[in-house]
Amino acid sequence: MTEARDLLIRDATLPDGRTGQDLLILAGRIAAVGPALAAPPGVPTLDAQGWMVSAPFVDAHFHMDATLSYGLPRVNASGTLLEGIALWGELKPQLTQEALVERALQYCDWAVAKGLLAIRSHVDICDDRLLAVEALLEVRRRVAPWLDLQLVAFPQDGVLRSPSALANLKRALDLGVEVVGGIPHFERTAEHGAESVRLLCELAAERGLRVDMHCDESDDPLSRHIETLAFHTQRLGLQGRVTGSHLTSMHSMDNYYVSKLLPLIAEAGVHAVANPLINITLQGRHDTYPKRRGMTRVPELMAAGVNVAFGHDCVMDPWYSLGSGDMLEVAQMGLHVAQMTSQAQMRACFDAVTTNAAQVLGLDGHGLDVGCHGDVVLLQARSPVEAIRLRATRLAVVRRGQVIARCAPAQAVLDLPGRGPATIDWTLQR
């Protein structure tokens, strides 16, 4: 791990609106929060200058084995989910462990620079070589000092549909992958999908592991595996340890059925992860007009008491040609797609890429309370809403009390004829 350090952050604004706050980090943990804290001898100081200090960003859903592979072996011409899956199948035989590690490490550098210090990555286990699993286990080891990487054993081709997937999944867990994955809507029949949910939840319960399933990533309103996932979560006592990712079929479901479904998800303590950038890109591809938005019912899930997080999902891979590891971009897209424009809802979108996502991963010590890890991000913004609006510059990224990334403040100088020079401040101070 990164060597635990001491650090005093002066004059910070906190996400809850408190201003003029100091944060004292001792031995890598937050020891005190409040105004005008006494500075222990020899502790270095970071002047926040009134900017906002936040807990680090957390990505609750990503595919690091595919990241930065855009254009290999070709580009997804249709832009559809199914062509992306087929394209990944073409690429897998050409993968090497060295290239996988190199691309993943490059992405982790991007992530750290953006204040993203925890990622849950699904890793495909349907290649009998388990090449990607071994590569990402090595990446996890290397980045551990500055980034928490949690891995999901993901049967991309279906745990029942692919002959060796179940055996490979168990091998991946034996090697140290922490979470059981699944993709029930991609099995050959709805019955096989439901059977895969049962089988995989029982495997997780037997091993004491978490579950994260690509669940109902479809425009088909009859894809209802989230109901089965909620049932087995409750039956097996897995509350709080299970996540349904994507859940895009919910955007097409009948409202009456959803009125029954939402309480079931909440009662089972199942987390939900939406992936705004990718859901809005891949879904609704068979529609003419009107076109469906593609993202699950985020505000309704939140109102029902479900913990909802956002994930980046893809960056420059067979499914998505853009992205930079910026979770504020993810939050901004989620805000727009879900039409979450009240002040409370916009703050909830910020939580979806910080505190809510940390709950999905089960991270201990994430936050700004005394006793939490000394991991923070200094943002050139004065509120969570402003951070989303500006995709705020990460002025400093701190891990266990040590500054591990810095960025100069974003500013521009105008020199307009007849007006003279002026410095632009995109923030609105009231």
XYZ file of C-alpha atoms in Angstrom:
430
model
C 0.000 0.000 0.000
C 0.955 3.651 -0.328
C 2.953 4.752 2.687
C 0.571 6.338 5.213
C 1.301 10.048 5.528
C 0.218 13.041 7.570
C -1.430 16.030 5.887
C -3.442 19.072 6.939
C -5.871 20.425 4.356
C -6.841 24.026 5.080
C -9.942 26.035 4.149
C -11.971 23.444 2.283
C -15.624 23.387 1.305
C -17.288 20.039 1.976
C -19.966 18.402 -0.200
C -22.605 19.072 2.477
C -22.017 22.836 2.114
C -19.821 23.516 5.134
C -17.109 26.047 4.337
C -13.816 26.992 5.978
C -13.203 23.409 7.045
C -9.835 21.814 7.787
C -9.144 18.098 7.454
C -6.308 16.592 9.463
C -4.960 13.287 8.164
C -2.636 11.379 10.499
C -1.029 8.060 9.595
C -3.187 7.867 6.501
C -6.571 8.333 8.209
C -8.786 11.343 8.843
C -8.164 12.350 12.445
C -10.207 15.555 12.672
C -12.537 17.735 10.609
C -13.447 21.291 11.568
C -12.556 24.961 11.300
C -9.124 26.272 12.248
C -7.610 22.984 13.415
C -4.302 23.165 15.234
C -1.411 22.098 13.027
C 0.741 19.365 14.604
C 4.473 20.033 14.296
C 5.973 18.954 11.002
C 2.710 18.108 9.249
C 2.627 19.465 5.674
C -0.263 21.706 4.658
C -2.383 21.802 1.504
C -4.336 25.041 1.056
C -7.712 24.238 -0.535
C -8.436 27.968 -1.011
C -12.139 27.389 -0.498
C -12.480 24.694 -3.166
C -14.415 21.497 -2.464
C -12.842 18.402 -0.957
C -14.672 15.188 -1.767
C -14.235 11.511 -1.062
C -12.647 9.810 -4.103
C -14.696 8.776 -7.100
C -15.684 5.113 -7.365
C -16.593 3.287 -10.580
C -19.091 0.549 -9.742
C -19.034 -1.094 -13.186
C -16.195 -1.323 -15.705
C -14.528 -3.701 -18.187
C -10.793 -3.226 -17.806
C -9.865 -6.275 -19.864
C -11.327 -4.579 -22.963
C -10.345 -0.974 -22.261
C -8.281 0.992 -24.796
C -8.706 -1.741 -27.424
C -10.818 0.413 -29.747
C -10.271 -0.528 -33.390
C -8.932 -4.013 -32.605
C -9.426 -5.966 -34.785
C -12.005 -3.589 -36.295
C -14.508 -0.920 -35.329
C -18.079 -1.684 -34.225
C -19.844 -0.490 -37.397
C -23.436 -0.813 -36.153
C -22.732 0.505 -32.656
C -24.897 -2.222 -31.149
C -24.368 -4.265 -28.018
C -24.503 -7.560 -29.927
C -21.891 -6.495 -32.491
C -19.702 -5.370 -29.609
C -19.980 -8.825 -28.028
C -19.200 -10.465 -31.378
C -16.248 -8.131 -31.912
C -14.885 -8.972 -28.453
C -15.150 -12.645 -29.430
C -13.015 -11.922 -32.501
C -10.435 -10.075 -30.434
C -10.051 -12.629 -27.620
C -7.877 -15.108 -29.575
C -5.486 -12.267 -30.418
C -5.046 -11.044 -26.836
C -1.745 -11.291 -25.026
C -1.208 -10.913 -21.324
C 1.409 -8.214 -21.884
C -0.945 -6.063 -23.976
C -3.792 -6.517 -21.496
C -1.600 -5.427 -18.602
C -0.186 -2.468 -20.523
C -3.595 -1.104 -21.526
C -5.074 -1.626 -18.063
C -2.158 0.114 -16.342
C -2.489 3.057 -18.711
C -6.170 3.329 -17.876
C -5.441 3.142 -14.140
C -3.108 6.129 -14.547
C -5.940 8.024 -16.243
C -8.267 7.054 -13.414
C -5.968 8.215 -10.629
C -5.438 11.559 -12.363
C -9.238 11.986 -12.378
C -9.551 11.172 -8.677
C -10.995 7.717 -9.393
C -9.425 5.518 -6.725
C -11.693 2.449 -6.698
C -12.983 0.406 -9.652
C -15.052 -2.759 -9.910
C -14.049 -4.431 -13.163
C -15.754 -7.391 -14.801
C -13.286 -9.763 -16.425
C -14.322 -12.305 -19.060
C -13.734 -15.912 -17.941
C -15.017 -17.634 -21.096
C -11.519 -17.892 -22.578
C -10.209 -21.233 -21.296
C -6.735 -19.698 -20.968
C -8.047 -17.241 -18.341
C -5.584 -14.837 -19.903
C -7.541 -11.733 -18.929
C -8.041 -12.990 -15.381
C -4.340 -13.521 -14.854
C -3.551 -10.155 -16.430
C -5.968 -8.207 -14.237
C -4.868 -10.029 -11.093
C -1.358 -8.785 -11.915
C -2.704 -5.275 -12.545
C -4.572 -5.378 -9.226
C -1.345 -6.259 -7.449
C 0.602 -3.470 -9.142
C -1.928 -0.677 -8.616
C -2.840 -1.609 -5.032
C -0.769 1.228 -3.516
C -2.949 3.887 -5.141
C -6.134 2.272 -6.474
C -8.568 -0.381 -5.192
C -9.362 -2.769 -8.053
C -12.144 -5.276 -7.401
C -12.652 -8.060 -9.955
C -15.833 -9.842 -11.063
C -15.719 -13.272 -12.723
C -17.886 -12.488 -15.737
C -19.134 -15.232 -18.103
C -19.549 -12.993 -21.161
C -20.885 -15.847 -23.335
C -23.297 -17.159 -20.677
C -22.430 -19.437 -17.776
C -24.732 -22.177 -19.133
C -24.479 -21.277 -22.805
C -20.672 -21.555 -22.884
C -19.597 -25.177 -22.175
C -16.605 -24.451 -19.951
C -17.798 -21.180 -18.384
C -18.861 -22.538 -14.997
C -15.603 -24.424 -14.493
C -13.638 -21.372 -15.641
C -15.593 -19.126 -13.289
C -14.756 -21.342 -10.328
C -11.087 -21.396 -11.397
C -11.099 -17.587 -11.510
C -12.535 -17.422 -7.998
C -9.876 -19.873 -6.805
C -7.203 -17.559 -8.259
C -8.493 -14.638 -6.195
C -11.287 -12.943 -8.147
C -13.647 -11.549 -5.486
C -17.126 -11.288 -7.047
C -19.420 -13.734 -8.879
C -20.778 -12.382 -12.168
C -23.459 -13.468 -14.597
C -25.421 -12.494 -17.695
C -28.804 -14.265 -17.485
C -30.446 -12.448 -20.415
C -27.732 -13.795 -22.748
C -28.451 -17.454 -21.935
C -30.300 -19.464 -24.602
C -33.712 -19.302 -22.940
C -35.394 -17.316 -20.184
C -35.509 -20.547 -18.172
C -31.744 -20.998 -18.523
C -31.304 -17.369 -17.502
C -33.288 -17.934 -14.307
C -31.356 -21.150 -13.639
C -28.057 -19.300 -14.039
C -29.130 -16.723 -11.449
C -29.968 -19.462 -8.951
C -26.768 -21.383 -9.603
C -24.488 -18.333 -9.360
C -26.145 -16.913 -6.242
C -25.802 -20.274 -4.516
C -22.131 -20.405 -5.503
C -21.591 -16.936 -4.023
C -23.414 -17.854 -0.816
C -21.355 -21.027 -0.486
C -18.096 -19.078 -0.848
C -19.158 -15.977 1.111
C -18.723 -13.711 -1.925
C -20.561 -10.799 -3.531
C -22.617 -11.031 -6.722
C -22.759 -8.556 -9.612
C -24.785 -9.585 -12.661
C -25.240 -7.934 -16.005
C -28.987 -8.139 -15.639
C -31.616 -7.407 -18.288
C -29.295 -5.333 -20.482
C -31.986 -5.383 -23.136
C -34.809 -3.342 -24.660
C -37.092 -6.349 -24.151
C -39.648 -5.512 -21.417
C -40.081 -9.240 -20.769
C -36.454 -9.622 -19.686
C -37.168 -9.803 -15.959
C -34.222 -11.579 -14.385
C -33.862 -8.829 -11.777
C -36.982 -10.263 -10.133
C -35.273 -13.666 -9.880
C -32.071 -12.058 -8.639
C -33.960 -10.252 -5.873
C -35.725 -13.499 -4.896
C -32.533 -15.541 -4.545
C -30.774 -12.685 -2.763
C -33.422 -12.784 -0.066
C -33.683 -16.585 -0.022
C -29.948 -17.022 0.522
C -29.447 -14.132 2.940
C -27.251 -12.171 0.526
C -28.812 -8.781 1.283
C -26.397 -5.927 0.653
C -23.977 -8.175 -1.264
C -25.778 -8.394 -4.616
C -25.852 -5.940 -7.511
C -27.998 -5.830 -10.624
C -26.092 -3.916 -13.299
C -27.652 -2.156 -16.297
C -31.328 -3.184 -15.734
C -32.137 -1.418 -19.000
C -35.219 -3.513 -19.778
C -36.898 -1.587 -16.975
C -37.121 1.465 -19.230
C -39.541 -0.525 -21.424
C -41.518 -2.341 -18.742
C -45.162 -1.810 -17.925
C -45.572 0.674 -15.065
C -47.815 -1.663 -13.096
C -45.212 -4.426 -13.124
C -42.495 -1.964 -12.100
C -44.645 -0.825 -9.181
C -44.391 -4.409 -7.907
C -40.741 -4.864 -8.870
C -39.204 -1.840 -7.139
C -40.268 -2.853 -3.610
C -38.950 -6.380 -4.227
C -35.515 -5.006 -5.145
C -35.510 -2.705 -2.123
C -36.648 -5.429 0.292
C -33.890 -7.733 -0.943
C -31.231 -5.059 -0.435
C -30.041 -5.413 -4.036
C -27.876 -2.566 -5.336
C -28.540 -1.172 -8.827
C -25.884 0.168 -11.191
C -26.750 2.231 -14.254
C -24.142 2.999 -16.893
C -25.401 6.249 -18.439
C -22.805 6.739 -21.178
C -23.139 3.219 -22.505
C -26.845 2.610 -21.854
C -27.829 5.721 -23.811
C -25.468 4.675 -26.630
C -26.265 0.965 -27.029
C -29.960 0.733 -26.174
C -32.871 1.662 -28.417
C -30.883 0.790 -31.534
C -33.841 -1.046 -33.058
C -36.184 1.902 -32.526
C -37.062 4.418 -35.206
C -38.898 7.283 -33.492
C -39.701 7.857 -30.740
C -36.444 6.330 -29.436
C -36.146 4.952 -25.932
C -33.545 6.500 -23.654
C -32.081 3.158 -22.639
C -31.149 3.839 -19.024
C -32.928 2.184 -16.120
C -35.355 4.064 -13.863
C -32.787 5.761 -11.646
C -34.939 8.318 -9.758
C -37.692 5.766 -9.185
C -35.208 3.207 -7.828
C -33.724 5.833 -5.511
C -37.182 6.894 -4.321
C -37.947 3.236 -3.516
C -34.899 3.095 -1.222
C -32.569 1.190 -3.547
C -28.893 2.132 -3.454
C -28.132 3.273 -7.013
C -24.654 3.878 -8.377
C -23.330 4.861 -11.798
C -20.572 3.087 -13.709
C -18.397 4.127 -16.632
C -18.667 0.607 -18.102
C -16.461 1.127 -21.178
C -13.654 3.368 -22.408
C -12.407 3.040 -25.986
C -13.373 -0.593 -26.526
C -15.624 -2.655 -28.837
C -18.747 -1.105 -27.290
C -17.773 2.553 -26.841
C -15.301 4.719 -28.722
C -15.008 7.569 -26.208
C -14.288 8.103 -22.502
C -11.432 9.202 -20.273
C -12.086 7.752 -16.835
C -13.980 10.877 -15.711
C -16.781 9.906 -13.342
C -18.110 13.467 -13.420
C -18.834 12.929 -17.116
C -20.743 9.797 -16.117
C -22.704 11.703 -13.459
C -23.473 14.495 -15.918
C -24.868 12.075 -18.498
C -26.909 10.294 -15.837
C -28.359 13.595 -14.695
C -29.429 14.485 -18.235
C -30.819 11.106 -19.269
C -32.815 10.661 -16.055
C -33.907 14.324 -16.081
C -32.686 14.656 -12.493
C -32.452 18.437 -12.410
C -33.602 19.423 -8.918
C -30.840 20.388 -6.520
C -31.374 17.224 -4.460
C -31.386 15.017 -7.547
C -28.211 16.566 -8.952
C -26.475 15.961 -5.626
C -27.767 12.375 -5.769
C -25.992 11.967 -9.118
C -22.753 13.059 -7.436
C -23.375 10.491 -4.689
C -23.907 7.856 -7.413
C -20.220 8.132 -8.380
C -18.877 8.477 -4.821
C -20.641 7.229 -1.678
C -23.320 5.056 -3.333
C -20.746 3.353 -5.542
C -18.544 2.724 -2.502
C -21.481 0.866 -0.900
C -21.794 -1.346 -3.978
C -18.141 -2.372 -3.659
C -18.415 -2.719 0.113
C -15.491 -0.354 0.642
C -14.482 0.261 4.238
C -13.207 3.691 5.216
C -14.525 5.596 2.200
C -15.741 9.073 3.118
C -14.845 12.259 4.946
C -15.705 11.234 8.486
C -13.147 10.864 11.254
C -11.603 7.408 10.992
C -12.014 7.136 7.227
C -9.002 6.658 4.996
C -7.125 9.843 4.144
C -8.217 9.560 0.510
C -9.694 12.759 -0.910
C -10.011 14.748 -4.122
C -9.680 18.537 -4.251
C -12.037 19.824 -6.938
C -12.091 23.250 -8.548
C -15.738 23.693 -7.613
C -17.686 24.873 -4.605
C -20.473 22.270 -4.578
C -21.295 18.829 -5.995
C -23.635 20.408 -8.533
C -20.945 22.801 -9.708
C -18.470 19.926 -9.902
C -20.808 18.084 -12.282
C -21.589 21.201 -14.318
C -17.920 22.027 -14.884
C -16.519 18.492 -14.772
C -14.295 20.197 -12.294
C -10.507 20.136 -12.503
C -8.923 17.768 -9.981
C -6.519 20.160 -8.295
C -5.102 17.420 -6.076
C -5.691 13.720 -5.484
C -4.697 12.368 -2.076
C -4.233 8.707 -1.157
C -3.610 7.797 2.497
C -2.492 11.349 3.201
C -0.073 11.515 0.268
C -0.676 13.774 -2.738
C -0.373 11.456 -5.749
C -1.682 13.718 -8.539
C -1.951 17.443 -9.151
C -3.446 19.611 -11.874
C -3.203 23.349 -12.493
C -6.462 25.292 -12.080
C -8.514 25.662 -15.231
C -8.635 29.274 -16.362
C -8.573 31.372 -19.482
C -7.433 34.946 -20.048
C -9.457 37.040 -22.473
C -7.921 40.001 -24.256
C -10.886 41.480 -26.100
C -10.507 44.674 -28.135
C -11.806 47.604 -26.155
C -12.166 45.627 -22.916
C -8.638 44.700 -21.943
C -7.475 41.496 -20.287
C -9.823 39.524 -18.041
C -9.497 36.164 -16.304
C -12.433 33.810 -16.721
C -13.887 32.139 -13.619
C -16.491 29.548 -14.571
C -17.719 29.237 -11.006
C -20.610 31.312 -9.744
C -19.964 32.561 -6.227
C -23.071 33.774 -4.433
